[in-house]
């Protein structure tokens, strides 16, 4: 993996997370001018080592590098960067011959709108956005509300205080989908359970996706109010909420990747009940493979519960012991797929 790094300045709350973030791969120059097939991803806020969204994208790029024989390139975001910075990053990656070039996160929409028309023979992918379209643009999107509904069912079954928490990184429509599904799942399972909801920041401040101390403080506030299960949709900042819950001996629910298996969170894994997974890894891999095979993906490519594009992990042995919880989750999953449950996309 060749990694092209601009400025990686991510504040990490715990030593374990810091070590994990700095241990991710090696850094080298771009392979500009190489005839070897190559693909590239440009990370979202928090960068590689977030134990969540970005790391899932990196896993897909790594798999493609191993299985498809391509060269992988990746670039970090810089703190407080502008759309112009993203335009420059995507332009550099496309000009270097990478195909596809993938923007990890909706924040890349304005940049892809500007850059994609200038490189019509390059496929551009964007995760979590459908606002920008084009013949050479693939919009990789997920039914986050469906996975979050299952998390709500699990939380309602696991709570002993009848209080659970939701922490959103930044209050944007995408994260509201997580909140909506979670709250609906909780209430449909047990109307007596109270859902405490909090967002860490408001746009244009996106620190709520990158600063674990914010997640930790928010989770502590919910724990102090009696919550004993906390679900986050906050990227790297959410690692702080997991830490806070684990220290108090309460349950945390992760997001985007199976956070029980993330090395940087190993210290807290016993209290990560489950995670709402988004198959970002496969989405990245599938787009790269489509280019490699000459069968280019374009337009909306949706990943939902029916095809395991979203789901709920069961890695924690304690989760597997909760037979009533598992039965409720399985039933909810079947009912969503069958159309018996319509999951809301907004609170």
PDB file of N, CA and C in Angstrom, residues 266-320:
ATOM      1  N   UNK A 266      -9.300  -2.500  21.867  1.00  0.00           N
ATOM      2  CA  UNK A 266      -9.217  -3.799  22.539  1.00  0.00           C
ATOM      3  C   UNK A 266      -9.412  -3.692  24.046  1.00  0.00           C
ATOM      4  N   UNK A 267      -8.955  -2.614  24.624  1.00  0.00           N
ATOM      5  CA  UNK A 267      -9.061  -2.422  26.071  1.00  0.00           C
ATOM      6  C   UNK A 267     -10.511  -2.374  26.532  1.00  0.00           C
ATOM      7  N   UNK A 268     -11.406  -1.972  25.600  1.00  0.00           N
ATOM      8  CA  UNK A 268     -12.805  -1.764  25.966  1.00  0.00           C
ATOM      9  C   UNK A 268     -13.748  -2.773  25.309  1.00  0.00           C
ATOM     10  N   UNK A 269     -13.197  -3.733  24.587  1.00  0.00           N
ATOM     11  CA  UNK A 269     -14.004  -4.609  23.741  1.00  0.00           C
ATOM     12  C   UNK A 269     -15.054  -5.400  24.493  1.00  0.00           C
ATOM     13  N   UNK A 270     -14.761  -5.771  25.745  1.00  0.00           N
ATOM     14  CA  UNK A 270     -15.720  -6.583  26.499  1.00  0.00           C
ATOM     15  C   UNK A 270     -17.047  -5.870  26.709  1.00  0.00           C
ATOM     16  N   UNK A 271     -17.035  -4.546  26.628  1.00  0.00           N
ATOM     17  CA  UNK A 271     -18.270  -3.776  26.828  1.00  0.00           C
ATOM     18  C   UNK A 271     -18.837  -3.234  25.515  1.00  0.00           C
ATOM     19  N   UNK A 272     -18.279  -3.660  24.396  1.00  0.00           N
ATOM     20  CA  UNK A 272     -18.877  -3.315  23.099  1.00  0.00           C
ATOM     21  C   UNK A 272     -19.866  -4.423  22.764  1.00  0.00           C
ATOM     22  N   UNK A 273     -21.112  -4.187  23.069  1.00  0.00           N
ATOM     23  CA  UNK A 273     -22.153  -5.209  22.924  1.00  0.00           C
ATOM     24  C   UNK A 273     -22.258  -5.691  21.490  1.00  0.00           C
ATOM     25  N   UNK A 274     -22.293  -4.751  20.561  1.00  0.00           N
ATOM     26  CA  UNK A 274     -22.425  -5.043  19.141  1.00  0.00           C
ATOM     27  C   UNK A 274     -22.059  -3.774  18.376  1.00  0.00           C
ATOM     28  N   UNK A 275     -22.067  -3.844  17.061  1.00  0.00           N
ATOM     29  CA  UNK A 275     -21.815  -2.664  16.225  1.00  0.00           C
ATOM     30  C   UNK A 275     -22.752  -2.700  15.032  1.00  0.00           C
ATOM     31  N   UNK A 276     -23.211  -1.529  14.637  1.00  0.00           N
ATOM     32  CA  UNK A 276     -23.957  -1.407  13.388  1.00  0.00           C
ATOM     33  C   UNK A 276     -22.932  -1.318  12.263  1.00  0.00           C
ATOM     34  N   UNK A 277     -22.910  -2.320  11.423  1.00  0.00           N
ATOM     35  CA  UNK A 277     -21.904  -2.367  10.362  1.00  0.00           C
ATOM     36  C   UNK A 277     -22.448  -1.835   9.048  1.00  0.00           C
ATOM     37  N   UNK A 278     -21.596  -1.136   8.328  1.00  0.00           N
ATOM     38  CA  UNK A 278     -21.855  -0.717   6.946  1.00  0.00           C
ATOM     39  C   UNK A 278     -20.757  -1.355   6.106  1.00  0.00           C
ATOM     40  N   UNK A 279     -21.140  -2.036   5.046  1.00  0.00           N
ATOM     41  CA  UNK A 279     -20.132  -2.759   4.278  1.00  0.00           C
ATOM     42  C   UNK A 279     -19.377  -1.823   3.334  1.00  0.00           C
ATOM     43  N   UNK A 280     -18.762  -0.806   3.952  1.00  0.00           N
ATOM     44  CA  UNK A 280     -17.956   0.153   3.201  1.00  0.00           C
ATOM     45  C   UNK A 280     -16.791  -0.574   2.523  1.00  0.00           C
ATOM     46  N   UNK A 281     -16.248  -1.561   3.212  1.00  0.00           N
ATOM     47  CA  UNK A 281     -15.132  -2.325   2.651  1.00  0.00           C
ATOM     48  C   UNK A 281     -15.512  -2.959   1.316  1.00  0.00           C
ATOM     49  N   UNK A 282     -16.640  -3.652   1.278  1.00  0.00           N
ATOM     50  CA  UNK A 282     -17.071  -4.288   0.035  1.00  0.00           C
ATOM     51  C   UNK A 282     -17.441  -3.265  -1.027  1.00  0.00           C
ATOM     52  N   UNK A 283     -18.024  -2.153  -0.605  1.00  0.00           N
ATOM     53  CA  UNK A 283     -18.390  -1.108  -1.560  1.00  0.00           C
ATOM     54  C   UNK A 283     -17.155  -0.594  -2.294  1.00  0.00           C
ATOM     55  N   UNK A 284     -16.093  -0.339  -1.529  1.00  0.00           N
ATOM     56  CA  UNK A 284     -14.837   0.115  -2.132  1.00  0.00           C
ATOM     57  C   UNK A 284     -14.252  -0.967  -3.027  1.00  0.00           C
ATOM     58  N   UNK A 285     -14.195  -2.178  -2.508  1.00  0.00           N
ATOM     59  CA  UNK A 285     -13.649  -3.298  -3.285  1.00  0.00           C
ATOM     60  C   UNK A 285     -14.442  -3.512  -4.580  1.00  0.00           C
ATOM     61  N   UNK A 286     -15.750  -3.517  -4.480  1.00  0.00           N
ATOM     62  CA  UNK A 286     -16.595  -3.779  -5.654  1.00  0.00           C
ATOM     63  C   UNK A 286     -16.419  -2.722  -6.737  1.00  0.00           C
ATOM     64  N   UNK A 287     -16.247  -1.477  -6.330  1.00  0.00           N
ATOM     65  CA  UNK A 287     -16.042  -0.424  -7.326  1.00  0.00           C
ATOM     66  C   UNK A 287     -14.701  -0.612  -8.022  1.00  0.00           C
ATOM     67  N   UNK A 288     -13.672  -0.907  -7.248  1.00  0.00           N
ATOM     68  CA  UNK A 288     -12.346  -1.138  -7.838  1.00  0.00           C
ATOM     69  C   UNK A 288     -12.393  -2.324  -8.799  1.00  0.00           C
ATOM     70  N   UNK A 289     -13.067  -3.388  -8.385  1.00  0.00           N
ATOM     71  CA  UNK A 289     -13.174  -4.583  -9.231  1.00  0.00           C
ATOM     72  C   UNK A 289     -13.947  -4.276 -10.517  1.00  0.00           C
ATOM     73  N   UNK A 290     -14.970  -3.443 -10.423  1.00  0.00           N
ATOM     74  CA  UNK A 290     -15.756  -3.106 -11.620  1.00  0.00           C
ATOM     75  C   UNK A 290     -14.897  -2.401 -12.658  1.00  0.00           C
ATOM     76  N   UNK A 291     -13.968  -1.564 -12.184  1.00  0.00           N
ATOM     77  CA  UNK A 291     -13.046  -0.890 -13.104  1.00  0.00           C
ATOM     78  C   UNK A 291     -12.047  -1.899 -13.659  1.00  0.00           C
ATOM     79  N   UNK A 292     -11.530  -2.734 -12.789  1.00  0.00           N
ATOM     80  CA  UNK A 292     -10.566  -3.749 -13.207  1.00  0.00           C
ATOM     81  C   UNK A 292     -11.161  -4.678 -14.269  1.00  0.00           C
ATOM     82  N   UNK A 293     -12.447  -5.023 -14.103  1.00  0.00           N
ATOM     83  CA  UNK A 293     -13.121  -5.948 -15.020  1.00  0.00           C
ATOM     84  C   UNK A 293     -13.710  -5.258 -16.241  1.00  0.00           C
ATOM     85  N   UNK A 294     -13.651  -3.940 -16.275  1.00  0.00           N
ATOM     86  CA  UNK A 294     -14.233  -3.207 -17.400  1.00  0.00           C
ATOM     87  C   UNK A 294     -15.745  -3.155 -17.371  1.00  0.00           C
ATOM     88  N   UNK A 295     -16.334  -3.394 -16.206  1.00  0.00           N
ATOM     89  CA  UNK A 295     -17.792  -3.331 -16.042  1.00  0.00           C
ATOM     90  C   UNK A 295     -18.112  -2.243 -15.025  1.00  0.00           C
ATOM     91  N   UNK A 296     -17.946  -1.019 -15.446  1.00  0.00           N
ATOM     92  CA  UNK A 296     -17.907   0.113 -14.536  1.00  0.00           C
ATOM     93  C   UNK A 296     -19.220   0.344 -13.806  1.00  0.00           C
ATOM     94  N   UNK A 297     -19.137   0.463 -12.502  1.00  0.00           N
ATOM     95  CA  UNK A 297     -20.297   0.891 -11.727  1.00  0.00           C
ATOM     96  C   UNK A 297     -20.472   2.397 -11.901  1.00  0.00           C
ATOM     97  N   UNK A 298     -21.719   2.835 -11.954  1.00  0.00           N
ATOM     98  CA  UNK A 298     -22.017   4.267 -11.970  1.00  0.00           C
ATOM     99  C   UNK A 298     -23.424   4.459 -11.435  1.00  0.00           C
ATOM    100  N   UNK A 299     -23.732   5.699 -11.067  1.00  0.00           N
ATOM    101  CA  UNK A 299     -25.032   5.974 -10.483  1.00  0.00           C
ATOM    102  C   UNK A 299     -25.120   5.429  -9.062  1.00  0.00           C
ATOM    103  N   UNK A 300     -26.350   5.322  -8.563  1.00  0.00           N
ATOM    104  CA  UNK A 300     -26.550   4.880  -7.192  1.00  0.00           C
ATOM    105  C   UNK A 300     -26.303   3.389  -7.038  1.00  0.00           C
ATOM    106  N   UNK A 301     -25.445   3.043  -6.098  1.00  0.00           N
ATOM    107  CA  UNK A 301     -25.184   1.650  -5.739  1.00  0.00           C
ATOM    108  C   UNK A 301     -25.530   1.528  -4.256  1.00  0.00           C
ATOM    109  N   UNK A 302     -26.676   0.903  -3.977  1.00  0.00           N
ATOM    110  CA  UNK A 302     -27.205   0.908  -2.609  1.00  0.00           C
ATOM    111  C   UNK A 302     -26.952  -0.416  -1.900  1.00  0.00           C
ATOM    112  N   UNK A 303     -26.583  -0.304  -0.626  1.00  0.00           N
ATOM    113  CA  UNK A 303     -26.326  -1.457   0.227  1.00  0.00           C
ATOM    114  C   UNK A 303     -27.295  -1.416   1.408  1.00  0.00           C
ATOM    115  N   UNK A 304     -28.161  -2.442   1.491  1.00  0.00           N
ATOM    116  CA  UNK A 304     -29.154  -2.489   2.555  1.00  0.00           C
ATOM    117  C   UNK A 304     -29.108  -3.768   3.344  1.00  0.00           C
ATOM    118  N   UNK A 305     -30.081  -3.937   4.212  1.00  0.00           N
ATOM    119  CA  UNK A 305     -30.132  -5.081   5.108  1.00  0.00           C
ATOM    120  C   UNK A 305     -30.341  -6.390   4.351  1.00  0.00           C
ATOM    121  N   UNK A 306     -31.119  -6.350   3.279  1.00  0.00           N
ATOM    122  CA  UNK A 306     -31.462  -7.575   2.549  1.00  0.00           C
ATOM    123  C   UNK A 306     -30.233  -8.291   2.004  1.00  0.00           C
ATOM    124  N   UNK A 307     -29.207  -7.526   1.633  1.00  0.00           N
ATOM    125  CA  UNK A 307     -27.990  -8.120   1.070  1.00  0.00           C
ATOM    126  C   UNK A 307     -26.794  -7.937   2.002  1.00  0.00           C
ATOM    127  N   UNK A 308     -27.085  -7.753   3.283  1.00  0.00           N
ATOM    128  CA  UNK A 308     -26.047  -7.595   4.313  1.00  0.00           C
ATOM    129  C   UNK A 308     -25.142  -6.398   4.057  1.00  0.00           C
ATOM    130  N   UNK A 309     -25.677  -5.393   3.374  1.00  0.00           N
ATOM    131  CA  UNK A 309     -24.917  -4.156   3.194  1.00  0.00           C
ATOM    132  C   UNK A 309     -24.830  -3.366   4.479  1.00  0.00           C
ATOM    133  N   UNK A 310     -25.809  -3.561   5.346  1.00  0.00           N
ATOM    134  CA  UNK A 310     -25.756  -3.073   6.716  1.00  0.00           C
ATOM    135  C   UNK A 310     -26.155  -4.241   7.615  1.00  0.00           C
ATOM    136  N   UNK A 311     -25.839  -4.145   8.876  1.00  0.00           N
ATOM    137  CA  UNK A 311     -26.186  -5.251   9.764  1.00  0.00           C
ATOM    138  C   UNK A 311     -25.754  -4.976  11.185  1.00  0.00           C
ATOM    139  N   UNK A 312     -25.791  -6.027  11.985  1.00  0.00           N
ATOM    140  CA  UNK A 312     -25.424  -5.942  13.387  1.00  0.00           C
ATOM    141  C   UNK A 312     -24.432  -7.064  13.683  1.00  0.00           C
ATOM    142  N   UNK A 313     -23.293  -6.719  14.250  1.00  0.00           N
ATOM    143  CA  UNK A 313     -22.252  -7.716  14.506  1.00  0.00           C
ATOM    144  C   UNK A 313     -22.574  -8.533  15.753  1.00  0.00           C
ATOM    145  N   UNK A 314     -21.991  -9.731  15.819  1.00  0.00           N
ATOM    146  CA  UNK A 314     -22.216 -10.600  16.982  1.00  0.00           C
ATOM    147  C   UNK A 314     -20.907 -11.180  17.508  1.00  0.00           C
ATOM    148  N   UNK A 315     -19.826 -10.415  17.406  1.00  0.00           N
ATOM    149  CA  UNK A 315     -18.510 -10.929  17.794  1.00  0.00           C
ATOM    150  C   UNK A 315     -18.341 -11.108  19.290  1.00  0.00           C
ATOM    151  N   UNK A 316     -19.020 -10.279  20.078  1.00  0.00           N
ATOM    152  CA  UNK A 316     -18.863 -10.355  21.524  1.00  0.00           C
ATOM    153  C   UNK A 316     -19.553 -11.620  22.048  1.00  0.00           C
ATOM    154  N   UNK A 317     -18.815 -12.502  22.720  1.00  0.00           N
ATOM    155  CA  UNK A 317     -19.421 -13.730  23.261  1.00  0.00           C
ATOM    156  C   UNK A 317     -20.601 -13.457  24.189  1.00  0.00           C
ATOM    157  N   UNK A 318     -20.564 -12.324  24.884  1.00  0.00           N
ATOM    158  CA  UNK A 318     -21.673 -11.987  25.778  1.00  0.00           C
ATOM    159  C   UNK A 318     -22.950 -11.716  24.985  1.00  0.00           C
ATOM    160  N   UNK A 319     -22.795 -11.124  23.834  1.00  0.00           N
ATOM    161  CA  UNK A 319     -23.957 -10.886  22.959  1.00  0.00           C
ATOM    162  C   UNK A 319     -24.595 -12.216  22.564  1.00  0.00           C
ATOM    163  N   UNK A 320     -23.767 -13.176  22.232  1.00  0.00           N
ATOM    164  CA  UNK A 320     -24.263 -14.474  21.769  1.00  0.00           C
ATOM    165  C   UNK A 320     -25.006 -15.237  22.855  1.00  0.00           C
TER     166      UNK A 320
END
